[in-house]
XYZ file of C-alpha atoms in Angstrom:
596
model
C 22.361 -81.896 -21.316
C 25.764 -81.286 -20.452
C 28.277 -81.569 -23.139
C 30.478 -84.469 -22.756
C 32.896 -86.344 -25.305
C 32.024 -89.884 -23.425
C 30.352 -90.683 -27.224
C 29.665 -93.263 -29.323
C 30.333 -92.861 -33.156
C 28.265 -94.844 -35.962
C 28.203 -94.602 -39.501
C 28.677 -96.183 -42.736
C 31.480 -94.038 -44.831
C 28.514 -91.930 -46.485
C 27.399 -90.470 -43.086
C 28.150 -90.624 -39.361
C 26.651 -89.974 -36.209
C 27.504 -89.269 -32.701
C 25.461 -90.763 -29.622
C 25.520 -89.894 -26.459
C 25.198 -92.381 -23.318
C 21.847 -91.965 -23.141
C 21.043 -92.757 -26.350
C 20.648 -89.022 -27.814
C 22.360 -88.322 -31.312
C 24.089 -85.498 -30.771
C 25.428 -85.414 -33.731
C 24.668 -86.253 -37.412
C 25.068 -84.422 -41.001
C 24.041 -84.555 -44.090
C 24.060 -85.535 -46.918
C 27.835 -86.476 -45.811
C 30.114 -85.648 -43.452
C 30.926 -82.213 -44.363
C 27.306 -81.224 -44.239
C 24.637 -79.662 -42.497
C 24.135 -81.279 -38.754
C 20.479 -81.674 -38.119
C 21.319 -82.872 -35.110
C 23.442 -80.887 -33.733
C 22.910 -80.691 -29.811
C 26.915 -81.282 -29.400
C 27.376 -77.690 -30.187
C 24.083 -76.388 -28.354
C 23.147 -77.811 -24.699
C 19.373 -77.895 -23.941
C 17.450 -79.612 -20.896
C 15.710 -82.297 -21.236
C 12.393 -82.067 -23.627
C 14.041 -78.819 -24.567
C 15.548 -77.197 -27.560
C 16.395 -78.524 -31.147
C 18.640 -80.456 -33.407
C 18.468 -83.788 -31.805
C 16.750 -87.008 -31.245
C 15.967 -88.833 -28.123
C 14.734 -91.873 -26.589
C 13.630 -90.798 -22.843
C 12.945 -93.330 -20.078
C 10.860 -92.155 -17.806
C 12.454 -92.432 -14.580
C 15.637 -93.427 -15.729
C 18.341 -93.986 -13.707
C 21.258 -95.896 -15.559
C 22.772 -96.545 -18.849
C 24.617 -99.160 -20.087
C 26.238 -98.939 -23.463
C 28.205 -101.239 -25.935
C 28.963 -102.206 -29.263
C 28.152 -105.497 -30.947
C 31.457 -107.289 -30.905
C 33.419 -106.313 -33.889
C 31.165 -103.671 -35.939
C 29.983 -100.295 -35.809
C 26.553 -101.069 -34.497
C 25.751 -99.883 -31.106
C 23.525 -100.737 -28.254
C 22.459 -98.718 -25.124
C 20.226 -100.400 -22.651
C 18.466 -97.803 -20.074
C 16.829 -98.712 -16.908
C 13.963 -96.803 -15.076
C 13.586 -97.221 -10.777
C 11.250 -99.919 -11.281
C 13.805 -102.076 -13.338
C 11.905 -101.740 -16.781
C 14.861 -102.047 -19.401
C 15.094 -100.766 -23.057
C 17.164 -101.455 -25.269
C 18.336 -99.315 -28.430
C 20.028 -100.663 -31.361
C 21.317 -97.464 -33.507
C 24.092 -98.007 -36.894
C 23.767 -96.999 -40.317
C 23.345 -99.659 -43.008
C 27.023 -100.923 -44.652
C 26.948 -104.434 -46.344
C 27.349 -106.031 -50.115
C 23.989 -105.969 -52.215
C 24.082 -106.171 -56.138
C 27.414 -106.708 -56.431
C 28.429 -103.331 -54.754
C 28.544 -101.218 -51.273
C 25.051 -99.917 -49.703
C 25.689 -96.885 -47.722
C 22.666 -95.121 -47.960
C 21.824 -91.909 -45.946
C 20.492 -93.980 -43.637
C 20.347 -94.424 -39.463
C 18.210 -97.170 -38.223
C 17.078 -96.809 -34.373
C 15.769 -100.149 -33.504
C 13.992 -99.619 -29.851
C 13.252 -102.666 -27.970
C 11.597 -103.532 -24.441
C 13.422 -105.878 -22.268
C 12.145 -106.187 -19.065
C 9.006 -104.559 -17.274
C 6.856 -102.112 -18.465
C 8.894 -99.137 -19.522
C 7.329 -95.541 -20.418
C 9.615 -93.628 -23.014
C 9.132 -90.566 -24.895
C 10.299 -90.131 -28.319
C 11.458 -86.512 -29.217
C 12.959 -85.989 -32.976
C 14.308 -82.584 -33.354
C 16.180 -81.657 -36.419
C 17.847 -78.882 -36.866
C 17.966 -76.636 -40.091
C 21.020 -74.514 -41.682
C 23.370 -75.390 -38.377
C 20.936 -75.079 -36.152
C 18.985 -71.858 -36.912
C 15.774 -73.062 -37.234
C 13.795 -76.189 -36.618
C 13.267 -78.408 -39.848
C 9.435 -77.782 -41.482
C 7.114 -81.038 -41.420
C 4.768 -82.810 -43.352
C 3.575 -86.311 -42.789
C 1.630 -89.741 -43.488
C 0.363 -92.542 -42.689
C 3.999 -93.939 -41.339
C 6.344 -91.528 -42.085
C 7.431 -87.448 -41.655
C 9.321 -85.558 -43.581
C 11.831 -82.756 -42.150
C 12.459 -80.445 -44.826
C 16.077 -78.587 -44.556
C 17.907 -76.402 -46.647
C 20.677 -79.658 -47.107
C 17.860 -82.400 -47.725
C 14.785 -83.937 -46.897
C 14.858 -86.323 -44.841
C 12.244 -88.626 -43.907
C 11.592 -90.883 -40.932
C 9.798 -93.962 -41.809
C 8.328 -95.371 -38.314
C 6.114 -98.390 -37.115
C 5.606 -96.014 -34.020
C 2.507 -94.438 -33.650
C 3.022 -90.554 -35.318
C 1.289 -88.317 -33.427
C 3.160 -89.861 -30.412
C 6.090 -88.788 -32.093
C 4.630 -85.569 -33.419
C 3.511 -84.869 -30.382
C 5.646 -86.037 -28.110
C 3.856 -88.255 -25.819
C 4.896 -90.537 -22.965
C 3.803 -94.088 -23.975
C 4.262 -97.819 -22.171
C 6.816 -99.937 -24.628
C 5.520 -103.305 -24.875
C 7.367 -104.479 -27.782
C 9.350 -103.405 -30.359
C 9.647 -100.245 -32.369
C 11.974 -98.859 -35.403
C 13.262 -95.569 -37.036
C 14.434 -95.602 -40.137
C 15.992 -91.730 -41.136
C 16.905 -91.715 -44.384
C 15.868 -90.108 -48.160
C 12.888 -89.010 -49.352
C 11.878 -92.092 -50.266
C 9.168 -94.596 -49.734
C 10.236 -98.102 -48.276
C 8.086 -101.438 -49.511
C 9.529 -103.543 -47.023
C 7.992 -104.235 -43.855
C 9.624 -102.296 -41.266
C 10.778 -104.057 -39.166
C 11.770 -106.918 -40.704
C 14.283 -104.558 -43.208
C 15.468 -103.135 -39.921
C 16.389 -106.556 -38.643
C 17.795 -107.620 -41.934
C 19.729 -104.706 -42.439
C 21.059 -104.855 -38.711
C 22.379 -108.557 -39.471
C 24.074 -107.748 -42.837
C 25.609 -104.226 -40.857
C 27.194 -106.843 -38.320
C 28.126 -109.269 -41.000
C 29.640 -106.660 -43.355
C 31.786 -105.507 -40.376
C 32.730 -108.620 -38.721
C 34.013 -109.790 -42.148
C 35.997 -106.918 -42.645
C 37.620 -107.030 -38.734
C 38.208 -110.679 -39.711
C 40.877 -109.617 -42.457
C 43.032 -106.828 -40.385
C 46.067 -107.561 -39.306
C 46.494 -106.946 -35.753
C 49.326 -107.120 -33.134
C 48.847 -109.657 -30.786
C 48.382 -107.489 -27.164
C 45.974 -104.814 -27.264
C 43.875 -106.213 -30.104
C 40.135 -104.626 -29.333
C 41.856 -101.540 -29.087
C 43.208 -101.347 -32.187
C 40.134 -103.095 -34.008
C 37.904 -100.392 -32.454
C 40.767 -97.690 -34.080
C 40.443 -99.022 -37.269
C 36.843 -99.463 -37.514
C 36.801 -96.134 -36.474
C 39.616 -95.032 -39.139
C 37.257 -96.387 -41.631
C 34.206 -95.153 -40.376
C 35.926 -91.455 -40.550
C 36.991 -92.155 -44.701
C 33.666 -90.934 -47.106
C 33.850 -93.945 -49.668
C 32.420 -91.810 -52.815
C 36.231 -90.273 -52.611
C 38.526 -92.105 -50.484
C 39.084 -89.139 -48.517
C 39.398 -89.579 -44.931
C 38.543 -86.495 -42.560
C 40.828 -85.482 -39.505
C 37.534 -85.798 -37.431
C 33.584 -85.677 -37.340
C 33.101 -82.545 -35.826
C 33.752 -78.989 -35.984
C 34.747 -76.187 -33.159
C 35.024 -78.603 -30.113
C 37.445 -76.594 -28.582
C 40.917 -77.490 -28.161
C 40.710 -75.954 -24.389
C 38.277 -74.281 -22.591
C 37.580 -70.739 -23.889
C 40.176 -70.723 -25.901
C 39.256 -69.663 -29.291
C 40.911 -72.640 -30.769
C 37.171 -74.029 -32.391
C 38.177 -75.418 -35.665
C 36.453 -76.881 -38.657
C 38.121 -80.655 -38.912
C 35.361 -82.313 -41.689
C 38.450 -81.926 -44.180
C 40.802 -84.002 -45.612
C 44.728 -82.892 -44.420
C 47.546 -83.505 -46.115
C 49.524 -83.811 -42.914
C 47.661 -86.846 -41.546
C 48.461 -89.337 -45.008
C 51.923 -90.065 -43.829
C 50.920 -91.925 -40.932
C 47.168 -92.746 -42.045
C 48.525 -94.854 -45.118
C 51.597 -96.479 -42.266
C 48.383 -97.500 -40.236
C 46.284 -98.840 -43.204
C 49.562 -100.657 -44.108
C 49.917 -102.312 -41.083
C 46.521 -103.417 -40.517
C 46.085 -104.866 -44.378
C 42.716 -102.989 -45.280
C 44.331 -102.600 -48.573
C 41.052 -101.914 -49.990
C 40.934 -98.756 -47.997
C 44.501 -97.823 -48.453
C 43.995 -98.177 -52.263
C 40.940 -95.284 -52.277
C 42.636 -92.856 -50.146
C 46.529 -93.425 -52.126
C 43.359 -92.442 -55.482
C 42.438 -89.534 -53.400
C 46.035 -88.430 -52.621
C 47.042 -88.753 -56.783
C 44.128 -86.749 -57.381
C 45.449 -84.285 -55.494
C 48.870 -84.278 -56.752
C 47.430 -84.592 -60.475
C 45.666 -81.521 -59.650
C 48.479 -79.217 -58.061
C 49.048 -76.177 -60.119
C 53.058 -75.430 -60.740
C 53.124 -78.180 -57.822
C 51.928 -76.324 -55.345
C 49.948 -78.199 -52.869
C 47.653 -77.283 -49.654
C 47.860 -78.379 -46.413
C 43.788 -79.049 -46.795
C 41.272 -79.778 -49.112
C 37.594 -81.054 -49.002
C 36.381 -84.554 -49.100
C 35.794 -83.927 -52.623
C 38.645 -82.879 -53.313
C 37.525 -78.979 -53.409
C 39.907 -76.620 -53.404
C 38.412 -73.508 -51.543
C 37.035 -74.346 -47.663
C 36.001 -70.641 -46.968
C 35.502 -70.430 -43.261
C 32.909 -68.708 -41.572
C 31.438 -68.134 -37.940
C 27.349 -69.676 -37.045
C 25.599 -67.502 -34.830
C 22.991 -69.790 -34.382
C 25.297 -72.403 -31.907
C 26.394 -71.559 -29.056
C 29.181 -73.843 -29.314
C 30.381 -76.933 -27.470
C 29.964 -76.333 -23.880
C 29.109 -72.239 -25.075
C 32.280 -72.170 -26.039
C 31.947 -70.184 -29.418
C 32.730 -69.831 -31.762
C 31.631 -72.471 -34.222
C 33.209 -72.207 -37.252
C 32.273 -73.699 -40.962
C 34.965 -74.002 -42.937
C 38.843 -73.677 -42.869
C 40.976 -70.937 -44.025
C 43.961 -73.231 -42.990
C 43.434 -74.227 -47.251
C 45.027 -70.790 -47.736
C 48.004 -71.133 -45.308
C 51.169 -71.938 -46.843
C 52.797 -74.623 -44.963
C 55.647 -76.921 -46.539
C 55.881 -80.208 -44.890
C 52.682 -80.566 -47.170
C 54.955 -81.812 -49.809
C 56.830 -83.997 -48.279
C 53.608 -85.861 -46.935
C 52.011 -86.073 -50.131
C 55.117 -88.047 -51.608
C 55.569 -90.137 -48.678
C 52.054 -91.543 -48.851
C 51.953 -92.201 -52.571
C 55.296 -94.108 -52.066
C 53.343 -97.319 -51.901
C 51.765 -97.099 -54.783
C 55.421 -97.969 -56.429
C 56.151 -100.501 -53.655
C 53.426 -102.468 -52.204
C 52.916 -104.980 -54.638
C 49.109 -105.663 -53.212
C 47.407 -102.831 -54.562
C 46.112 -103.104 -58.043
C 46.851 -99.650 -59.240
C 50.686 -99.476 -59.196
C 53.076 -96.364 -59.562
C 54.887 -96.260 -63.178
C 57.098 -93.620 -64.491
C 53.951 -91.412 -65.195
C 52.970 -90.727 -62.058
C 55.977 -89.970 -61.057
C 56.818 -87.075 -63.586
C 53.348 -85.955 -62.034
C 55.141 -85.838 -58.200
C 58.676 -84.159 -59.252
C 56.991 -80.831 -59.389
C 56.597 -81.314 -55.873
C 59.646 -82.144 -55.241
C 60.726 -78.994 -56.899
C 58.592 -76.981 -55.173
C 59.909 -78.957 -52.090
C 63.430 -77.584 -53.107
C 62.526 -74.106 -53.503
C 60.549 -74.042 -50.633
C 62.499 -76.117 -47.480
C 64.538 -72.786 -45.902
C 61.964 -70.387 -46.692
C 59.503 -69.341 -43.779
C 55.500 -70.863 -43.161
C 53.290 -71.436 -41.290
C 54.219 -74.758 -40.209
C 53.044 -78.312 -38.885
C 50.349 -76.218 -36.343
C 48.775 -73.752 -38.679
C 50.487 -70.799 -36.917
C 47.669 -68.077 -38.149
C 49.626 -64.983 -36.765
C 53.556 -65.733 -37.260
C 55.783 -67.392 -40.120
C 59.340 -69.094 -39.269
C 61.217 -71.486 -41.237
C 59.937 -74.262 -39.078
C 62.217 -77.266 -39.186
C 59.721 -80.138 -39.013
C 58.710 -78.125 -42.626
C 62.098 -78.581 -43.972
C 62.681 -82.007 -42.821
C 59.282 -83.240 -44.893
C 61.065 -81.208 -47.516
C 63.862 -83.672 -47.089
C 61.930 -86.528 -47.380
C 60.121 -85.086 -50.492
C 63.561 -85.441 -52.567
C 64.348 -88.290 -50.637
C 61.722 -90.626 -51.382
C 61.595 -89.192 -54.995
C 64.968 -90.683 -55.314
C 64.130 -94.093 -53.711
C 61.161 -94.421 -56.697
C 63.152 -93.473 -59.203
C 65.251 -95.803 -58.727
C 62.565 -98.463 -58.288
C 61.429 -97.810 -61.533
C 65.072 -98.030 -63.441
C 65.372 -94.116 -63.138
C 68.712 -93.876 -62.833
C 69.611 -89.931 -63.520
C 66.822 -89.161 -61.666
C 67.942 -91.090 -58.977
C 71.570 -88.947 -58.449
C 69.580 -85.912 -59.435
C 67.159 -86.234 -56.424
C 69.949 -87.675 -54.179
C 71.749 -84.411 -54.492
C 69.036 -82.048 -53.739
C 68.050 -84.434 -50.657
C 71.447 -83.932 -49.668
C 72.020 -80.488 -49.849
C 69.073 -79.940 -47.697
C 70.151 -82.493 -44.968
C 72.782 -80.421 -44.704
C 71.404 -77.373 -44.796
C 68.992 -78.619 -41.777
C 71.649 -79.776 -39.895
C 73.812 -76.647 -40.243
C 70.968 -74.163 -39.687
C 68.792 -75.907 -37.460
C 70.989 -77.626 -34.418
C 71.419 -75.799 -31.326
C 74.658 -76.536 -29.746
C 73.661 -75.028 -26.539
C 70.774 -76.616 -26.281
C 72.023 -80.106 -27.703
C 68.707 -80.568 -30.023
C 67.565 -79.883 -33.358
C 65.136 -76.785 -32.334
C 61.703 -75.846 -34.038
C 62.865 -73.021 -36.319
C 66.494 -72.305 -37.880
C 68.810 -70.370 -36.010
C 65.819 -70.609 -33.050
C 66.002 -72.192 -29.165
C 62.472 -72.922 -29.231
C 61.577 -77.111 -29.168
C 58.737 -78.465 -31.403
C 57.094 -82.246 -30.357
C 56.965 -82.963 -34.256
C 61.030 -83.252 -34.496
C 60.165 -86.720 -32.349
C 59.515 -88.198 -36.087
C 63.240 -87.385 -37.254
C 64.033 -90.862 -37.156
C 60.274 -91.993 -38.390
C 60.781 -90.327 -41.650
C 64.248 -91.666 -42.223
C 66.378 -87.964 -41.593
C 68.058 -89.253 -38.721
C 69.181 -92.872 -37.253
C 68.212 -93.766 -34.550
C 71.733 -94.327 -33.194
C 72.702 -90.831 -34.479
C 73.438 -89.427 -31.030
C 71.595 -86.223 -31.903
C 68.250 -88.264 -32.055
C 68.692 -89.328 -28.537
C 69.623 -85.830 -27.691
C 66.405 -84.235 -29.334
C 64.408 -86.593 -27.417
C 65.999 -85.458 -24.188
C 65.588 -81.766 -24.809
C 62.021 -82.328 -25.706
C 61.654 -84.813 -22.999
C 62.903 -81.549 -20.028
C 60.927 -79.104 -22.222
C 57.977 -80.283 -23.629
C 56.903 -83.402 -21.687
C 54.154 -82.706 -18.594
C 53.552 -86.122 -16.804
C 53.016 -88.649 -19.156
C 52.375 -86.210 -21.792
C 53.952 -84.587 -24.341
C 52.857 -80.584 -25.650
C 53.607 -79.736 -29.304
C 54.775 -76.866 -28.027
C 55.148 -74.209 -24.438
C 56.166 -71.115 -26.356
C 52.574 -68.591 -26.917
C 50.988 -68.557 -30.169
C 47.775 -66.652 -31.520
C 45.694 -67.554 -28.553
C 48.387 -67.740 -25.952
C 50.135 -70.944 -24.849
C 48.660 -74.109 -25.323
C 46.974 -75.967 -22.122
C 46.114 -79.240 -23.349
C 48.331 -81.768 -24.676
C 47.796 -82.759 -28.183
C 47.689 -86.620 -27.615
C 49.444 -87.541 -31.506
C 52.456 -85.938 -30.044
C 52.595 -88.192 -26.952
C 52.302 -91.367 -29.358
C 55.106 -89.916 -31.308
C 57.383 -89.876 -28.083
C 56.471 -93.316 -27.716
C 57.584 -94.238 -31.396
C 60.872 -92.161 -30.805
C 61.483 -94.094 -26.694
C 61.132 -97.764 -29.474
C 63.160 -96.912 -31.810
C 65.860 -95.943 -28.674
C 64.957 -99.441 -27.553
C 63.167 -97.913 -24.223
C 60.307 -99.873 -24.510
C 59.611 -100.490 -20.921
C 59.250 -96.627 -20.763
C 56.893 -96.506 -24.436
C 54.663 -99.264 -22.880
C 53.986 -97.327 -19.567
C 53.033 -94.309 -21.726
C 50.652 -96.247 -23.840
C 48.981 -97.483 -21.213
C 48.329 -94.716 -19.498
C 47.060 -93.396 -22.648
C 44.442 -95.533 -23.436
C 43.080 -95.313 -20.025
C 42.311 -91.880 -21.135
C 40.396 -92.996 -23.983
C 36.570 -93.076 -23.521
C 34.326 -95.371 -22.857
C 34.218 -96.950 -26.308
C 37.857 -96.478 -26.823
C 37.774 -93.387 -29.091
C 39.733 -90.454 -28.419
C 40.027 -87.063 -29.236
C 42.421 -84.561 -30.448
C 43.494 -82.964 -27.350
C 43.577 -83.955 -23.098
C 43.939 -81.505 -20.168
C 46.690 -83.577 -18.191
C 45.259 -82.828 -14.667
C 41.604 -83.944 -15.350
C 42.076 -86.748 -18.323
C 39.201 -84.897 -20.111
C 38.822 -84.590 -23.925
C 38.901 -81.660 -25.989
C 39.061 -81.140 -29.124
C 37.410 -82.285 -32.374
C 35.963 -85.637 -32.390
C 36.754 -88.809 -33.517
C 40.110 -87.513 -33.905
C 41.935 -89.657 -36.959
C 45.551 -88.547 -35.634
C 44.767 -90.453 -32.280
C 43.062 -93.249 -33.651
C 45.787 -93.691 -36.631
C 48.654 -93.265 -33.586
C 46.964 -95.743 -31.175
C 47.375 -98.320 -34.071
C 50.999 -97.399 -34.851
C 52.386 -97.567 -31.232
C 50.016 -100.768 -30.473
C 52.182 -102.514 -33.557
C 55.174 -101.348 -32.650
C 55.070 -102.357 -28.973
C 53.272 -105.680 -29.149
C 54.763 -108.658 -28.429
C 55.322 -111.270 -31.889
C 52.521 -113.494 -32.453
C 54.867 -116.296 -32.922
C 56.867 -115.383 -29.485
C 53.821 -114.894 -27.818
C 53.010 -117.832 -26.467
């Protein structure tokens, strides 16, 4: 198997799974995202009938795959085809819906394999993986079921299939209908297939309901419902946290040492995750994650706050290399964990406060802002103040250098900023001209330190000539108008600088690893926001396009493209892309009520 981001994602906000076209899962940890993958083939190629930390449904003699998702949900199908035009069809999701009164998202996947047409031979291999892939899982079973034992959990696959085919892994004929059912130790009563059935229809239900009550823009709209089911497929409910991706150590380039752990929960990303959830209406969503983000804040220390934490709200992420992968493509290393939770890196501050903004101003969510919580965010703010010319490591996670990175300072900005505009939603008034003042003084401090005259643009770093894709969002955030002639001069310099194509780099200049050779797609979306708001939307609707022709199959993209090829790289499903699909769609659409 050759690795390949062309990949389906399932899941249920409890656990997720990638799936490959041919219906492998290459992907899948537990007991949540942040987990132990026993399946893990992503990270580790094998041939066919080879290796570990998967499972498969082989057709013999295959020789295409077709592969979809039910309209509107997260449950997908793959039909395969053998030479002699047998067809089977697999039905793979993991169970979401309303029982009792509350959410079931069990650690579950359901595998419902079906024959179609002919008389198909398949071969069923189940492979878990143990401790990221070092061993294979131990095995006992029964009657109907086997249970993997791992060092995360035991798992147990509850099967109308016959075991010892399984066990064994024997080619059979498929003449009707079989089902998998991976979940917890734990016996199920219910006849097989019929809970497999039901809980396929209340899945497609559960998500179909839930599509029903987005709002969407008018053009592009299965795009952006297949962004959003995949925003909420990437948020672990128990929390509200929502990770920057699925996966860990895809690299962000070939060979490149870039391999990092994304199963976290950044700071960075709330800004524009909580504009997206905003947009579309899943205030239900939006409410758990704004719970996650106060947690947070109620939890910073002297207000100090860091750039990542876990999805349960951990503080410490210790990273470490695995031996036992070989990494995506052999591209090692693959990394567990993220030492980016020590970094000191400023913006954090600023995107904190702009996220729980809407707790004080959108007058949907239950839980509203009062002048409590907001005595909890000033020390932020403060820090914010102490903190916006001082160096860090900045928007990228620069692991070898510190500057006093200007996209840092700007969130700084916007820290004191928006602490101003609650306080004086709440009737705050001297703490209104108190945090007017300090926004001020570091506006001004920005602009004195941080514009290039030579270069007619606000650069990356004070007093540098280097250009950074993240000063695209200086009118986003509010620091600059968008008729302030040095907006539309930023964009230009980063526009001769930065942009390759129809892409945009965060940056040319050479980091740790060298300079960067794939674009980091978030920053071409952010061009596109900054060509709108300089009413050059002709131009931002080319761009889009283009860009989600580079999307996979399914629509899901990753963190990073090489601009020659179109390929993926990077960790996968990446939230940034997803969350700036949505964005730019909404901004560029036409009006529903001009659009007819």
């Amino acid at each position: 198997m050759k690795s390949s981001l062309d990949l389906a994602l399932i899941g249920n906000c409890q656990v997720g799974a990638l799936i490959d076209s041919a219906a492998e899962i290459v992907w899948y940890c537990i007991p949540r995202f942040d987990g132990d993958p026993v399946f893990c083939s992503l990270l580790q190629e094998h041939q066919a009938g080879s290796g570990h930390g998967y499972c498969s449904v082989e057709l013999i003699d295959q020789i295409s795959s077709e592969q979809r998702y039910e309209p509107n949900s997260a449950v997908l199908v793959t039909r395969l085809t053998d030479s002699r035009g047998a067809h089977v069809e697999i039905a793979d999701f993991a169970p979401r819906f309303r029982q009792y009164g509350r959410m079931f998202t069990p650690m579950m996947l359901v595998r419902q394999i079906r024959r179609l047409h002919g008389s198909p031979r398949i071969c069923i291999r189940v492979r878990p993986a143990s401790d990221y892939g070092r061993s294979c899982c131990e095995y006992t079973y029964g009657s109907h079921h086997i249970r993997y034992v791992s060092d995360a959990a035991t798992v147990r696959l509850t099967t109308d299939a016959s075991i010892t085919t399984i066990l064994q892994e024997l080619p059979f004929i498929l003449d009707d209908e079989l089902t998998l059912v991976f979940g917890a130790d734990e016996t199920i009563q219910e006849p097989l297939r019929e809970l497999a059935r039901r809980f396929r229809n209340e899945t497609i239900a559960y998500w179909q309901n839930w599509v029903r009550d987005l709002g969407i823009p008018f053009e592009w709209q299965n795009e952006v419902i297949r962004a959003a089911i995949t925003l909420k497929l990437n948020t672990f409910d128990d929390t509200g946290a929502i990770v920057a991706a699925m996966t860990t150590s895809i690299p962000e380039s070939p060979d490149s040492g870039r391999n990092w752990d994304y199963r976290y929960c950044w700071l960075r990303d709330a800004y524009f995750v909580v504009n997206a959830l905003n947009r579309l209406g899943t205030t239900h969503t939006l409410e758990r994650y704004l719970s996650y983000l106060v947690n947070v804040v109620a939890s910073a220390e002297g207000g100090h706050v860091q750039p990542v934490y876990g999805i349960d709200g951990r503080t410490r992420l210790e990273e470490r290399e695995v031996p036992t992968l070989a990494g995506y493509g052999g591209m090692g290393p693959v990394r567990v964990g993220n030492q980016a939770y020590e970094q000191i890196q400023h913006d954090v501050y600023g995107s904190a406060i702009l996220a729980v903004t809407h707790v004080f101003f959108d007058q949907r969510l239950t839980h509203r802002g009062d002048a409590a919580l907001f005595h909890r965010l000033e020390p932020l703010g403060e820090t914010a103040i102490q903190m916006h010319d001082q160096p860090d490591a900045g928007l990228w996670e620069l692991r070898g250098s510190k500057r006093i990175h200007t996209f840092s300072s700007i969130m700084c900005w916007a820290a004191c900023d928006r602490l101003a505009k609650i306080a004086s939603r709440i009737g705050l008034t001297e703490r209104v001209h108190y945090w007017d003042r300090q926004a001020a003084a570091i506006h001004a401090t920005i602009c004195a330190r941080a514009w290039n005259e030579q270069k007619k643009a606000f650069t990356a770093a004070f007093e540098g000539d280097s250009l950074d894709a993240s000063l695209l969002l200086m009118h986003d955030v509010g620091f600059l108008a968008a008729d302030d002639p040095r907006f539309a001069a930023t964009v230009a310099a980063i526009e001769r600088e930065l942009r390759q194509g129809d892409y945009i780099f965060r940056y040319v200049e050479h980091d740790d690893f060298g300079a960067p050779q794939n674009a980091f797609i978030v920053c071409t979306y952010w061009y596109i926001y900054a060509l709108v708001a300089l009413g050059r939307s002709d131009e931002a609707r080319q761009l889009f396009e283009n860009l989600l022709a580079r999307h996979n199959r399914h629509g899901l993209m990753a963190e990073h493209l090489d601009v020659r090829s179109g390929e993926q790289w990077g960790n996968f499903v990446q939230t940034y892309s997803m969350v700036g699909l949505i964005n730019a769609a909404i901004r560029l659409s036409k009006r529903w009520d001009w659009a007819f």
